Amino acid sequence: MGTRKTLIKSQAGVKLQRIEHLAGQQKVVQSSWRLSTLRANQPRAFADEAEAEDAFDMEVIAALSDPLIIDMQRRGLLD
């Protein structure tokens, strides 16, 4: 069984990916969402897309108030 990762959105160093677990002939048997950030938080996984989207929004807000992330944006290192 393989996996396919698709970047859904990225902002302020926060990334939301859809992870699809594949069976034969690339058939999707299960999907999950992974949220990662440049902040000290560990990547988080979600089974529910709406919950993952909400967590992404909250993490972007937190990242935009983090001095290190703000500095990286000013220097053009982040989107």
PDB file of C-alpha atoms in Angstrom:
ATOM      1  CA  MET A   1       0.000   0.000   0.000  1.00  0.00           C
ATOM      2  CA  GLY A   2       1.422   3.397  -1.005  1.00  0.00           C
ATOM      3  CA  THR A   3       0.679   6.951  -0.018  1.00  0.00           C
ATOM      4  CA  ARG A   4       0.105  10.150  -1.931  1.00  0.00           C
ATOM      5  CA  LYS A   5       0.733  13.531  -0.284  1.00  0.00           C
ATOM      6  CA  THR A   6      -0.911  16.667  -1.651  1.00  0.00           C
ATOM      7  CA  LEU A   7      -0.203  20.169  -0.366  1.00  0.00           C
ATOM      8  CA  ILE A   8      -3.595  21.775   0.260  1.00  0.00           C
ATOM      9  CA  LYS A   9      -2.369  25.170   1.439  1.00  0.00           C
ATOM     10  CA  SER A  10       0.627  26.916   2.914  1.00  0.00           C
ATOM     11  CA  GLN A  11       0.923  30.244   4.706  1.00  0.00           C
ATOM     12  CA  ALA A  12       3.382  31.765   7.208  1.00  0.00           C
ATOM     13  CA  GLY A  13       5.353  28.529   7.421  1.00  0.00           C
ATOM     14  CA  VAL A  14       2.237  26.471   8.154  1.00  0.00           C
ATOM     15  CA  LYS A  15       1.438  23.632   5.750  1.00  0.00           C
ATOM     16  CA  LEU A  16      -1.680  21.523   5.414  1.00  0.00           C
ATOM     17  CA  GLN A  17      -1.319  18.287   3.451  1.00  0.00           C
ATOM     18  CA  ARG A  18      -3.826  15.611   2.500  1.00  0.00           C
ATOM     19  CA  ILE A  19      -2.375  12.131   2.943  1.00  0.00           C
ATOM     20  CA  GLU A  20      -4.086   9.436   0.884  1.00  0.00           C
ATOM     21  CA  HIS A  21      -3.373   5.805   1.606  1.00  0.00           C
ATOM     22  CA  LEU A  22      -3.618   3.882  -1.645  1.00  0.00           C
ATOM     23  CA  ALA A  23      -4.460   0.301  -2.502  1.00  0.00           C
ATOM     24  CA  GLY A  24      -4.083  -1.428  -5.859  1.00  0.00           C
ATOM     25  CA  GLN A  25      -4.510   0.703  -9.013  1.00  0.00           C
ATOM     26  CA  GLN A  26      -4.096   3.913  -6.992  1.00  0.00           C
ATOM     27  CA  LYS A  27      -7.479   3.506  -5.276  1.00  0.00           C
ATOM     28  CA  VAL A  28      -7.759   5.720  -2.176  1.00  0.00           C
ATOM     29  CA  VAL A  29      -8.690   3.625   0.847  1.00  0.00           C
ATOM     30  CA  GLN A  30      -8.182   6.255   3.545  1.00  0.00           C
ATOM     31  CA  SER A  31      -7.465   9.983   3.740  1.00  0.00           C
ATOM     32  CA  SER A  32      -6.043  12.036   6.574  1.00  0.00           C
ATOM     33  CA  TRP A  33      -4.697  15.562   6.931  1.00  0.00           C
ATOM     34  CA  ARG A  34      -1.324  16.635   8.333  1.00  0.00           C
ATOM     35  CA  LEU A  35      -0.576  20.071   9.742  1.00  0.00           C
ATOM     36  CA  SER A  36       3.048  21.164  10.134  1.00  0.00           C
ATOM     37  CA  THR A  37       4.566  24.442  11.251  1.00  0.00           C
ATOM     38  CA  LEU A  38       7.943  26.112  11.748  1.00  0.00           C
ATOM     39  CA  ARG A  39       6.985  26.894  15.333  1.00  0.00           C
ATOM     40  CA  ALA A  40       7.939  24.475  18.115  1.00  0.00           C
ATOM     41  CA  ASN A  41       4.685  22.520  17.725  1.00  0.00           C
ATOM     42  CA  GLN A  42       4.960  18.956  16.486  1.00  0.00           C
ATOM     43  CA  PRO A  43       3.142  17.997  13.270  1.00  0.00           C
ATOM     44  CA  ARG A  44      -0.445  17.011  13.933  1.00  0.00           C
ATOM     45  CA  ALA A  45      -2.690  14.585  12.068  1.00  0.00           C
ATOM     46  CA  PHE A  46      -6.450  14.816  11.613  1.00  0.00           C
ATOM     47  CA  ALA A  47      -9.073  12.414  10.332  1.00  0.00           C
ATOM     48  CA  ASP A  48     -11.602  15.207   9.731  1.00  0.00           C
ATOM     49  CA  GLU A  49     -10.965  17.772   6.992  1.00  0.00           C
ATOM     50  CA  ALA A  50     -12.956  20.565   8.648  1.00  0.00           C
ATOM     51  CA  GLU A  51     -11.044  20.093  11.894  1.00  0.00           C
ATOM     52  CA  ALA A  52      -7.742  20.218   9.978  1.00  0.00           C
ATOM     53  CA  GLU A  53      -8.795  23.423   8.187  1.00  0.00           C
ATOM     54  CA  ASP A  54      -9.738  25.060  11.505  1.00  0.00           C
ATOM     55  CA  ALA A  55      -6.433  24.014  13.072  1.00  0.00           C
ATOM     56  CA  PHE A  56      -4.584  25.427  10.038  1.00  0.00           C
ATOM     57  CA  ASP A  57      -6.309  28.792  10.440  1.00  0.00           C
ATOM     58  CA  MET A  58      -5.519  28.941  14.160  1.00  0.00           C
ATOM     59  CA  GLU A  59      -1.881  27.981  13.602  1.00  0.00           C
ATOM     60  CA  VAL A  60      -1.472  30.648  10.886  1.00  0.00           C
ATOM     61  CA  ILE A  61      -2.798  33.255  13.331  1.00  0.00           C
ATOM     62  CA  ALA A  62      -0.318  32.061  15.970  1.00  0.00           C
ATOM     63  CA  ALA A  63       2.553  32.000  13.470  1.00  0.00           C
ATOM     64  CA  LEU A  64       1.806  35.549  12.308  1.00  0.00           C
ATOM     65  CA  SER A  65       2.274  36.772  15.868  1.00  0.00           C
ATOM     66  CA  ASP A  66       5.535  34.844  16.424  1.00  0.00           C
ATOM     67  CA  PRO A  67       8.564  37.197  16.212  1.00  0.00           C
ATOM     68  CA  LEU A  68      10.737  34.587  14.464  1.00  0.00           C
ATOM     69  CA  ILE A  69       8.119  33.942  11.779  1.00  0.00           C
ATOM     70  CA  ILE A  70       7.563  37.682  11.293  1.00  0.00           C
ATOM     71  CA  ASP A  71      11.314  38.169  10.812  1.00  0.00           C
ATOM     72  CA  MET A  72      11.494  35.311   8.310  1.00  0.00           C
ATOM     73  CA  GLN A  73       8.640  36.874   6.315  1.00  0.00           C
ATOM     74  CA  ARG A  74      10.316  40.278   6.305  1.00  0.00           C
ATOM     75  CA  ARG A  75      13.487  38.711   4.933  1.00  0.00           C
ATOM     76  CA  GLY A  76      11.496  36.959   2.190  1.00  0.00           C
ATOM     77  CA  LEU A  77      12.122  33.458   3.499  1.00  0.00           C
ATOM     78  CA  LEU A  78       8.397  32.619   3.814  1.00  0.00           C
ATOM     79  CA  ASP A  79       5.265  33.191   1.798  1.00  0.00           C
TER      80      ASP A  79
END
